[in-house]
Amino acid sequence: MTCHIVDDMFYTRGSQDDFDRWANVTGDSGWSWNSLIPYILKSEKWTPPVDGHDTHGQFDPTVHGFNGMVSTSLPDTRWQIIASNVSEVPKELPSVFPFVKDMNSGKPLGLGWVQTTTGEGERSSSATAYLSNQFTSRKNLHVLVNTKVTRIIGNSRGFFTGVEIAGSSQILKTTKEIILSAGAINTPQILLNSGIGDMNQLNKLNIRTILDLPSVGQNFTDHPRIVINLATNTKLQDLALNEWNHTRTGPYSGPTGTFIAWSRLPSDFPLLKGRGDSSAGPNSPHMELIPVIPSSVESVPGATGSMSIVVVSPKSRGSVTLNTSNPLGNPKIDPGFFTDPEGFDIATAIEAVKLTQTFYAAPIWKDYIIERTGPPANATDAEIGDFLRNSVVTIFHGASTAAMSPKGAKYGVVDPDLRVKGASGLRVVDASVM
């Protein structure tokens, strides 16, 4: 699981199991939940929601930081009239959707309030938190905009000391270390173009191999997302945008929903037997359900919503490879959705559709007309599966294309300290290592 820090402003840390699995896989206890949580709290600045509503019972202050750089908060709820209905679901269906006070406590299972990477009604990100004028004015920091890195320059012994910029003959030289942080798509592309990757594939593209690391660009992992649409009301979007422009309040001051449900498959689910469970542990969900509530005011009828279904413990793997006709152009991205041989991911998504039906069958919804546009309520599993395969999109949570592994391991791309295996002066620090 990854933080929705650059797309929908959801602040989700994942379960403690996720971090502990990283520690187990890498053989480095520094990646465990207990080791990292102090730094997570140090980076966070919890702020009151823009509507000033009473947040008692909506989050646990003991698991949050208040003096960091990245602002976090709870969403503005004044326009979200259906949010009150969502909050009733745990009371009516407690065994299926138990209420979780704080999904960022390391134990996220249940339905709880969304936490956001926002402050004072605006997005808070690594850019706004760490690249503001306060920092870019420093004499020892230079930020180049509209600048694309194409390669990192190294010699045959794996020493990397330079960075190549597109459209320039100048090589930026380093005296200590290059930190590559281009993300799960562009990091492997830069590594491959730099001669770090599968030797056989690089030879086909006439790229000189510096480090033979076949795992570069492989193991691409993303969360398949499917939206079950129930209704829309486009007229209300203009009202919402106008409010945000004038006061930085309303639905556009936060993400698209106010709640998230994290759920596991039933313990007797056939594909969980043996080594079938792809989740990190008993605190980790297999699926995420996001009731997406559009901008709505009580005086305007017909505003319902939709449900975003996300498989968050997928078994399927894809890849990021170079474009053979233009290695420096857009890379080839294969998310590999629903390709695992056991069919675990598609089976999980089918269960999520059924869970959506259960969610909207709660008594609180009886006075609302909820029309599921697809798949039909009486669809068979096969028909639901066809719908899912034809509707799946990314939720932009790509990871694992430069994955960590134990120091000395013959697989993986970086050691637990994030140094590229076999390299000197080169580290990767982004979601590709997860």
GROMACS .gro file of C-alpha atoms in nm:
model
  434
    1MET     CA    1   0.000   0.000   0.000
    2THR     CA    2   0.112   0.355  -0.074
    3CYS     CA    3   0.015   0.703   0.027
    4HIS     CA    4  -0.223   0.888  -0.205
    5ILE     CA    5  -0.003   1.193  -0.164
    6VAL     CA    6   0.009   1.317  -0.525
    7ASP     CA    7  -0.325   1.215  -0.673
    8ASP     CA    8  -0.637   1.231  -0.459
    9MET     CA    9  -0.484   1.384  -0.144
   10PHE     CA   10  -0.576   1.078   0.065
   11TYR     CA   11  -0.334   1.028   0.353
   12THR     CA   12  -0.304   0.653   0.405
   13ARG     CA   13   0.004   0.502   0.566
   14GLY     CA   14  -0.090   0.138   0.519
   15SER     CA   15  -0.093  -0.129   0.785
   16GLN     CA   16   0.188  -0.208   1.027
   17ASP     CA   17   0.214  -0.543   0.849
   18ASP     CA   18   0.325  -0.368   0.528
   19PHE     CA   19   0.628  -0.213   0.695
   20ASP     CA   20   0.709  -0.527   0.891
   21ARG     CA   21   0.705  -0.727   0.568
   22TRP     CA   22   0.955  -0.483   0.418
   23ALA     CA   23   1.175  -0.545   0.721
   24ASN     CA   24   1.141  -0.923   0.681
   25VAL     CA   25   1.200  -0.921   0.304
   26THR     CA   26   1.509  -0.699   0.327
   27GLY     CA   27   1.646  -0.843   0.649
   28ASP     CA   28   1.667  -0.488   0.786
   29SER     CA   29   1.461  -0.410   1.097
   30GLY     CA   30   1.492  -0.040   1.017
   31TRP     CA   31   1.203  -0.077   0.774
   32SER     CA   32   0.963  -0.206   1.043
   33TRP     CA   33   0.658  -0.010   1.157
   34ASN     CA   34   0.802   0.055   1.501
   35SER     CA   35   1.126   0.183   1.350
   36LEU     CA   36   0.966   0.415   1.095
   37ILE     CA   37   0.664   0.555   1.280
   38PRO     CA   38   0.873   0.816   1.468
   39TYR     CA   39   0.987   0.960   1.133
   40ILE     CA   40   0.635   0.947   0.990
   41LEU     CA   41   0.512   1.150   1.287
   42LYS     CA   42   0.807   1.388   1.253
   43SER     CA   43   0.709   1.471   0.894
   44GLU     CA   44   0.342   1.537   0.972
   45LYS     CA   45   0.163   1.856   1.072
   46TRP     CA   46  -0.195   1.775   1.172
   47THR     CA   47  -0.424   2.073   1.111
   48PRO     CA   48  -0.793   2.140   1.184
   49PRO     CA   49  -1.038   2.092   0.893
   50VAL     CA   50  -1.133   2.407   0.703
   51ASP     CA   51  -1.497   2.393   0.812
   52GLY     CA   52  -1.393   2.387   1.178
   53HIS     CA   53  -1.620   2.094   1.262
   54ASP     CA   54  -1.579   1.894   1.582
   55THR     CA   55  -1.335   1.612   1.505
   56HIS     CA   56  -1.386   1.424   1.831
   57GLY     CA   57  -1.401   1.052   1.757
   58GLN     CA   58  -1.294   1.099   1.394
   59PHE     CA   59  -0.920   1.049   1.446
   60ASP     CA   60  -0.672   0.948   1.714
   61PRO     CA   61  -0.431   1.234   1.796
   62THR     CA   62  -0.188   0.994   1.967
   63VAL     CA   63  -0.086   0.848   1.630
   64HIS     CA   64  -0.024   1.181   1.456
   65GLY     CA   65   0.245   1.447   1.444
   66PHE     CA   66   0.177   1.819   1.485
   67ASN     CA   67   0.509   1.989   1.413
   68GLY     CA   68   0.618   1.853   1.076
   69MET     CA   69   0.617   1.993   0.724
   70VAL     CA   70   0.342   1.797   0.543
   71SER     CA   71  -0.004   1.916   0.646
   72THR     CA   72  -0.272   1.656   0.714
   73SER     CA   73  -0.634   1.702   0.808
   74LEU     CA   74  -0.993   1.580   0.784
   75PRO     CA   75  -1.221   1.686   0.496
   76ASP     CA   76  -1.480   1.963   0.493
   77THR     CA   77  -1.811   1.787   0.556
   78ARG     CA   78  -2.066   2.068   0.521
   79TRP     CA   79  -2.155   1.992   0.160
   80GLN     CA   80  -2.136   1.617   0.197
   81ILE     CA   81  -2.491   1.551   0.316
   82ILE     CA   82  -2.464   1.181   0.236
   83ALA     CA   83  -2.154   1.153   0.456
   84SER     CA   84  -2.391   1.131   0.752
   85ASN     CA   85  -2.548   0.827   0.588
   86VAL     CA   86  -2.209   0.664   0.537
   87SER     CA   87  -2.128   0.716   0.903
   88GLU     CA   88  -2.438   0.516   0.996
   89VAL     CA   89  -2.330   0.206   0.803
   90PRO     CA   90  -2.094   0.077   1.079
   91LYS     CA   91  -2.381   0.098   1.325
   92GLU     CA   92  -2.616  -0.097   1.097
   93LEU     CA   93  -2.361  -0.345   0.957
   94PRO     CA   94  -2.096  -0.367   1.232
   95SER     CA   95  -1.977  -0.716   1.143
   96VAL     CA   96  -1.910  -0.621   0.780
   97PHE     CA   97  -1.810  -0.255   0.816
   98PRO     CA   98  -1.684  -0.196   1.172
   99PHE     CA   99  -1.595   0.163   1.252
  100VAL     CA  100  -1.222   0.234   1.271
  101LYS     CA  101  -1.135   0.551   1.459
  102ASP     CA  102  -0.805   0.609   1.281
  103MET     CA  103  -0.700   0.416   0.974
  104ASN     CA  104  -0.344   0.544   1.011
  105SER     CA  105  -0.286   0.370   1.344
  106GLY     CA  106  -0.131   0.071   1.166
  107LYS     CA  107  -0.456  -0.124   1.189
  108PRO     CA  108  -0.680   0.020   0.916
  109LEU     CA  109  -0.946  -0.252   0.879
  110GLY     CA  110  -1.298  -0.112   0.891
  111LEU     CA  111  -1.474   0.202   0.773
  112GLY     CA  112  -1.344   0.536   0.891
  113TRP     CA  113  -1.297   0.902   0.810
  114VAL     CA  114  -1.062   0.987   0.524
  115GLN     CA  115  -0.750   1.175   0.625
  116THR     CA  116  -0.607   1.415   0.374
  117THR     CA  117  -0.275   1.571   0.277
  118THR     CA  118  -0.421   1.921   0.291
  119GLY     CA  119  -0.380   2.235   0.497
  120GLU     CA  120  -0.606   2.541   0.497
  121GLY     CA  121  -0.801   2.402   0.203
  122GLU     CA  122  -0.502   2.344  -0.026
  123ARG     CA  123  -0.296   2.043  -0.128
  124SER     CA  124   0.009   1.970   0.083
  125SER     CA  125   0.283   1.771  -0.088
  126SER     CA  126   0.656   1.720  -0.094
  127ALA     CA  127   0.673   2.022  -0.325
  128THR     CA  128   0.467   2.261  -0.112
  129ALA     CA  129   0.621   2.134   0.212
  130TYR     CA  130   0.988   2.119   0.119
  131LEU     CA  131   1.031   2.331  -0.195
  132SER     CA  132   0.868   2.655  -0.084
  133ASN     CA  133   1.054   2.987  -0.107
  134GLN     CA  134   1.186   2.922   0.243
  135PHE     CA  135   1.396   2.638   0.104
  136THR     CA  136   1.455   2.727  -0.261
  137SER     CA  137   1.621   3.049  -0.147
  138ARG     CA  138   1.898   2.852   0.021
  139LYS     CA  139   2.239   2.900  -0.138
  140ASN     CA  140   2.318   2.528  -0.134
  141LEU     CA  141   2.000   2.425  -0.317
  142HIS     CA  142   1.942   2.471  -0.689
  143VAL     CA  143   1.610   2.367  -0.844
  144LEU     CA  144   1.604   2.331  -1.222
  145VAL     CA  145   1.254   2.344  -1.373
  146ASN     CA  146   1.152   2.224  -1.722
  147THR     CA  147   1.457   1.998  -1.709
  148LYS     CA  148   1.451   1.630  -1.800
  149VAL     CA  149   1.715   1.382  -1.685
  150THR     CA  150   1.794   1.124  -1.950
  151ARG     CA  151   2.085   0.928  -1.802
  152ILE     CA  152   2.314   0.903  -1.505
  153ILE     CA  153   2.676   0.869  -1.606
  154GLY     CA  154   2.896   0.591  -1.468
  155ASN     CA  155   3.203   0.392  -1.560
  156SER     CA  156   3.254   0.019  -1.610
  157ARG     CA  157   3.334  -0.027  -1.240
  158GLY     CA  158   2.990   0.104  -1.136
  159PHE     CA  159   3.103   0.448  -1.015
  160PHE     CA  160   2.838   0.710  -1.094
  161THR     CA  161   2.942   1.074  -1.094
  162GLY     CA  162   2.727   1.263  -1.344
  163VAL     CA  163   2.376   1.341  -1.468
  164GLU     CA  164   2.285   1.396  -1.834
  165ILE     CA  165   2.016   1.652  -1.920
  166ALA     CA  166   1.799   1.631  -2.233
  167GLY     CA  167   1.888   1.887  -2.497
  168SER     CA  168   2.215   1.982  -2.333
  169SER     CA  169   2.573   1.872  -2.386
  170GLN     CA  170   2.654   1.965  -2.027
  171ILE     CA  171   2.696   1.689  -1.767
  172LEU     CA  172   2.611   1.781  -1.409
  173LYS     CA  173   2.894   1.646  -1.193
  174THR     CA  174   2.855   1.515  -0.838
  175THR     CA  175   3.108   1.514  -0.557
  176LYS     CA  176   2.924   1.276  -0.323
  177GLU     CA  177   2.612   1.090  -0.431
  178ILE     CA  178   2.332   1.092  -0.689
  179ILE     CA  179   1.984   1.040  -0.542
  180LEU     CA  180   1.739   0.926  -0.808
  181SER     CA  181   1.377   1.000  -0.719
  182ALA     CA  182   1.187   0.994  -1.049
  183GLY     CA  183   0.909   0.754  -0.946
  184ALA     CA  184   0.811   0.399  -1.037
  185ILE     CA  185   0.787   0.482  -1.409
  186ASN     CA  186   1.077   0.714  -1.484
  187THR     CA  187   1.329   0.574  -1.236
  188PRO     CA  188   1.358   0.239  -1.419
  189GLN     CA  189   1.361   0.422  -1.753
  190ILE     CA  190   1.656   0.635  -1.642
  191LEU     CA  191   1.836   0.334  -1.496
  192LEU     CA  192   1.790   0.129  -1.814
  193ASN     CA  193   1.909   0.413  -2.039
  194SER     CA  194   2.209   0.445  -1.809
  195GLY     CA  195   2.310   0.082  -1.863
  196ILE     CA  196   2.162  -0.057  -1.544
  197GLY     CA  197   1.928  -0.346  -1.614
  198ASP     CA  198   1.897  -0.679  -1.791
  199MET     CA  199   2.211  -0.718  -2.003
  200ASN     CA  200   2.033  -0.919  -2.271
  201GLN     CA  201   1.764  -0.656  -2.318
  202LEU     CA  202   2.012  -0.369  -2.309
  203ASN     CA  203   2.227  -0.537  -2.575
  204LYS     CA  204   1.928  -0.548  -2.809
  205LEU     CA  205   1.899  -0.171  -2.778
  206ASN     CA  206   2.274  -0.114  -2.818
  207ILE     CA  207   2.298   0.023  -2.466
  208ARG     CA  208   2.629  -0.053  -2.294
  209THR     CA  209   2.569  -0.251  -1.975
  210ILE     CA  210   2.732  -0.113  -1.663
  211LEU     CA  211   2.539  -0.321  -1.408
  212ASP     CA  212   2.351  -0.638  -1.501
  213LEU     CA  213   2.039  -0.609  -1.282
  214PRO     CA  214   1.752  -0.797  -1.452
  215SER     CA  215   1.499  -0.679  -1.190
  216VAL     CA  216   1.505  -0.317  -1.312
  217GLY     CA  217   1.161  -0.232  -1.449
  218GLN     CA  218   1.016  -0.570  -1.353
  219ASN     CA  219   0.775  -0.653  -1.070
  220PHE     CA  220   0.567  -0.340  -1.148
  221THR     CA  221   0.282  -0.339  -0.898
  222ASP     CA  222  -0.024  -0.118  -0.913
  223HIS     CA  223  -0.371  -0.119  -0.758
  224PRO     CA  224  -0.649  -0.192  -1.010
  225ARG     CA  225  -0.945   0.043  -0.965
  226ILE     CA  226  -1.301   0.011  -1.089
  227VAL     CA  227  -1.572   0.272  -1.041
  228ILE     CA  228  -1.931   0.160  -0.986
  229ASN     CA  229  -2.131   0.465  -1.093
  230LEU     CA  230  -2.459   0.538  -0.921
  231ALA     CA  231  -2.545   0.895  -1.025
  232THR     CA  232  -2.397   1.237  -1.102
  233ASN     CA  233  -2.503   1.598  -1.077
  234THR     CA  234  -2.275   1.818  -1.288
  235LYS     CA  235  -2.458   2.146  -1.204
  236LEU     CA  236  -2.324   2.130  -0.851
  237GLN     CA  237  -1.959   2.125  -0.960
  238ASP     CA  238  -1.973   2.494  -1.061
  239LEU     CA  239  -2.106   2.586  -0.717
  240ALA     CA  240  -1.830   2.387  -0.550
  241LEU     CA  241  -1.552   2.540  -0.760
  242ASN     CA  242  -1.683   2.891  -0.697
  243GLU     CA  243  -1.677   2.832  -0.319
  244TRP     CA  244  -1.321   2.700  -0.329
  245ASN     CA  245  -1.198   2.991  -0.540
  246HIS     CA  246  -1.340   3.242  -0.292
  247THR     CA  247  -1.287   3.079   0.049
  248ARG     CA  248  -1.078   2.760   0.002
  249THR     CA  249  -1.365   2.567   0.163
  250GLY     CA  250  -1.621   2.317   0.036
  251PRO     CA  251  -1.569   1.979  -0.135
  252TYR     CA  252  -1.273   2.095  -0.346
  253SER     CA  253  -1.075   2.172  -0.031
  254GLY     CA  254  -1.018   1.797   0.009
  255PRO     CA  255  -1.046   1.465  -0.170
  256THR     CA  256  -1.344   1.313  -0.350
  257GLY     CA  257  -1.488   1.131  -0.049
  258THR     CA  258  -1.508   1.149   0.327
  259PHE     CA  259  -1.478   0.779   0.420
  260ILE     CA  260  -1.276   0.474   0.322
  261ALA     CA  261  -1.356   0.111   0.396
  262TRP     CA  262  -1.065  -0.135   0.418
  263SER     CA  263  -1.173  -0.500   0.405
  264ARG     CA  264  -1.027  -0.848   0.396
  265LEU     CA  265  -1.161  -1.149   0.211
  266PRO     CA  266  -1.353  -1.399   0.425
  267SER     CA  267  -1.117  -1.630   0.614
  268ASP     CA  268  -1.268  -1.931   0.435
  269PHE     CA  269  -1.215  -1.780   0.090
  270PRO     CA  270  -1.073  -2.068  -0.122
  271LEU     CA  271  -0.783  -1.871  -0.273
  272LEU     CA  272  -0.651  -1.779   0.074
  273LYS     CA  273  -0.549  -2.137   0.150
  274GLY     CA  274  -0.183  -2.228   0.166
  275ARG     CA  275   0.038  -1.947   0.033
  276GLY     CA  276  -0.252  -1.780  -0.145
  277ASP     CA  277  -0.282  -1.470   0.073
  278SER     CA  278  -0.105  -1.180  -0.096
  279SER     CA  279  -0.162  -0.934   0.188
  280ALA     CA  280   0.115  -0.849   0.432
  281GLY     CA  281  -0.068  -0.988   0.735
  282PRO     CA  282  -0.391  -0.998   0.938
  283ASN     CA  283  -0.405  -0.619   0.978
  284SER     CA  284  -0.381  -0.564   0.603
  285PRO     CA  285  -0.678  -0.530   0.366
  286HIS     CA  286  -0.729  -0.702   0.035
  287MET     CA  287  -0.963  -0.432  -0.095
  288GLU     CA  288  -1.045  -0.066  -0.053
  289LEU     CA  289  -1.392   0.078  -0.101
  290ILE     CA  290  -1.430   0.453  -0.143
  291PRO     CA  291  -1.785   0.593  -0.137
  292VAL     CA  292  -1.739   0.890  -0.369
  293ILE     CA  293  -1.993   1.155  -0.285
  294PRO     CA  294  -2.032   1.446  -0.530
  295SER     CA  295  -2.085   1.804  -0.424
  296SER     CA  296  -2.437   1.822  -0.281
  297VAL     CA  297  -2.661   2.058  -0.091
  298GLU     CA  298  -2.980   1.959   0.081
  299SER     CA  299  -3.194   2.175  -0.144
  300VAL     CA  300  -3.081   1.993  -0.460
  301PRO     CA  301  -3.229   1.643  -0.496
  302GLY     CA  302  -3.079   1.356  -0.689
  303ALA     CA  303  -2.720   1.376  -0.570
  304THR     CA  304  -2.614   1.020  -0.488
  305GLY     CA  305  -2.265   0.902  -0.564
  306SER     CA  306  -2.054   0.607  -0.666
  307MET     CA  307  -1.814   0.353  -0.524
  308SER     CA  308  -1.450   0.318  -0.618
  309ILE     CA  309  -1.329  -0.040  -0.576
  310VAL     CA  310  -0.955  -0.096  -0.540
  311VAL     CA  311  -0.759  -0.422  -0.505
  312VAL     CA  312  -0.483  -0.318  -0.263
  313SER     CA  313  -0.303  -0.652  -0.218
  314PRO     CA  314  -0.268  -0.761  -0.580
  315LYS     CA  315  -0.076  -1.065  -0.698
  316SER     CA  316  -0.050  -0.951  -1.059
  317ARG     CA  317   0.274  -0.795  -1.177
  318GLY     CA  318   0.358  -0.585  -1.481
  319SER     CA  319   0.666  -0.409  -1.613
  320VAL     CA  320   0.818  -0.082  -1.730
  321THR     CA  321   1.046  -0.124  -2.031
  322LEU     CA  322   1.213   0.101  -2.284
  323ASN     CA  323   1.046   0.195  -2.609
  324THR     CA  324   1.253   0.005  -2.864
  325SER     CA  325   1.203   0.270  -3.132
  326ASN     CA  326   1.296   0.555  -2.897
  327PRO     CA  327   1.449   0.453  -2.563
  328LEU     CA  328   1.448   0.814  -2.441
  329GLY     CA  329   1.082   0.860  -2.530
  330ASN     CA  330   0.782   0.746  -2.331
  331PRO     CA  331   0.849   0.402  -2.181
  332LYS     CA  332   0.623   0.102  -2.232
  333ILE     CA  333   0.406   0.052  -1.924
  334ASP     CA  334   0.231  -0.281  -1.870
  335PRO     CA  335   0.036  -0.271  -1.540
  336GLY     CA  336  -0.046  -0.641  -1.574
  337PHE     CA  337  -0.390  -0.598  -1.419
  338PHE     CA  338  -0.574  -0.926  -1.351
  339THR     CA  339  -0.295  -1.141  -1.498
  340ASP     CA  340  -0.201  -1.352  -1.194
  341PRO     CA  341  -0.237  -1.723  -1.287
  342GLU     CA  342  -0.454  -1.813  -0.986
  343GLY     CA  343  -0.708  -1.540  -1.064
  344PHE     CA  344  -0.672  -1.399  -0.713
  345ASP     CA  345  -0.703  -1.034  -0.814
  346ILE     CA  346  -1.016  -1.071  -1.027
  347ALA     CA  347  -1.176  -1.288  -0.756
  348THR     CA  348  -1.097  -1.018  -0.500
  349ALA     CA  349  -1.250  -0.749  -0.721
  350ILE     CA  350  -1.566  -0.958  -0.766
  351GLU     CA  351  -1.596  -0.984  -0.389
  352ALA     CA  352  -1.555  -0.606  -0.367
  353VAL     CA  353  -1.849  -0.558  -0.605
  354LYS     CA  354  -2.061  -0.782  -0.384
  355LEU     CA  355  -1.942  -0.589  -0.079
  356THR     CA  356  -2.056  -0.268  -0.249
  357GLN     CA  357  -2.402  -0.419  -0.289
  358THR     CA  358  -2.402  -0.504   0.083
  359PHE     CA  359  -2.290  -0.149   0.168
  360TYR     CA  360  -2.580   0.012  -0.016
  361ALA     CA  361  -2.824  -0.244   0.123
  362ALA     CA  362  -2.782  -0.091   0.471
  363PRO     CA  363  -3.116   0.047   0.599
  364ILE     CA  364  -2.985   0.405   0.600
  365TRP     CA  365  -3.002   0.409   0.219
  366LYS     CA  366  -3.368   0.305   0.189
  367ASP     CA  367  -3.491   0.658   0.114
  368TYR     CA  368  -3.234   0.713  -0.161
  369ILE     CA  369  -3.269   0.594  -0.518
  370ILE     CA  370  -2.938   0.426  -0.593
  371GLU     CA  371  -2.912   0.304  -0.950
  372ARG     CA  372  -2.612   0.086  -1.018
  373THR     CA  373  -2.530   0.135  -1.383
  374GLY     CA  374  -2.311  -0.171  -1.405
  375PRO     CA  375  -2.275  -0.453  -1.352
  376PRO     CA  376  -2.644  -0.530  -1.300
  377ALA     CA  377  -2.742  -0.647  -0.953
  378ASN     CA  378  -2.832  -0.993  -1.086
  379ALA     CA  379  -2.507  -1.041  -1.280
  380THR     CA  380  -2.322  -1.372  -1.247
  381ASP     CA  381  -1.961  -1.385  -1.128
  382ALA     CA  382  -1.851  -1.435  -1.488
  383GLU     CA  383  -2.046  -1.129  -1.601
  384ILE     CA  384  -1.906  -0.924  -1.314
  385GLY     CA  385  -1.556  -1.039  -1.411
  386ASP     CA  386  -1.609  -0.927  -1.770
  387PHE     CA  387  -1.731  -0.588  -1.649
  388LEU     CA  388  -1.426  -0.549  -1.426
  389ARG     CA  389  -1.177  -0.640  -1.700
  390ASN     CA  390  -1.337  -0.389  -1.936
  391SER     CA  391  -1.355  -0.111  -1.675
  392VAL     CA  392  -1.028  -0.137  -1.483
  393VAL     CA  393  -0.805   0.171  -1.463
  394THR     CA  394  -0.501   0.268  -1.262
  395ILE     CA  395  -0.522   0.458  -0.935
  396PHE     CA  396  -0.163   0.575  -0.992
  397HIS     CA  397  -0.006   0.371  -0.712
  398GLY     CA  398   0.273   0.219  -0.918
  399ALA     CA  399   0.564   0.071  -0.722
  400SER     CA  400   0.831  -0.201  -0.709
  401THR     CA  401   1.019  -0.142  -1.036
  402ALA     CA  402   1.349  -0.095  -0.847
  403ALA     CA  403   1.262  -0.314  -0.552
  404MET     CA  404   1.456  -0.360  -0.229
  405SER     CA  405   1.610  -0.697  -0.141
  406PRO     CA  406   1.860  -0.819   0.120
  407LYS     CA  407   2.215  -0.697   0.088
  408GLY     CA  408   2.404  -0.945  -0.128
  409ALA     CA  409   2.088  -1.090  -0.285
  410LYS     CA  410   2.107  -1.178  -0.655
  411TYR     CA  411   1.762  -1.032  -0.718
  412GLY     CA  412   1.619  -0.685  -0.664
  413VAL     CA  413   1.767  -0.348  -0.754
  414VAL     CA  414   1.860  -0.173  -0.429
  415ASP     CA  415   1.992  -0.284  -0.092
  416PRO     CA  416   1.796  -0.196   0.226
  417ASP     CA  417   1.990   0.133   0.250
  418LEU     CA  418   1.854   0.210  -0.102
  419ARG     CA  419   2.197   0.202  -0.268
  420VAL     CA  420   2.183   0.045  -0.613
  421LYS     CA  421   2.336  -0.302  -0.601
  422GLY     CA  422   2.692  -0.306  -0.727
  423ALA     CA  423   2.701   0.071  -0.770
  424SER     CA  424   2.892   0.344  -0.594
  425GLY     CA  425   2.749   0.694  -0.556
  426LEU     CA  426   2.393   0.605  -0.656
  427ARG     CA  427   2.079   0.569  -0.449
  428VAL     CA  428   1.706   0.538  -0.537
  429VAL     CA  429   1.457   0.704  -0.304
  430ASP     CA  430   1.099   0.676  -0.431
  431ALA     CA  431   0.806   0.431  -0.456
  432SER     CA  432   0.993   0.211  -0.702
  433VAL     CA  433   1.189   0.057  -0.412
  434MET     CA  434   0.874  -0.058  -0.225
   0.00000   0.00000   0.00000
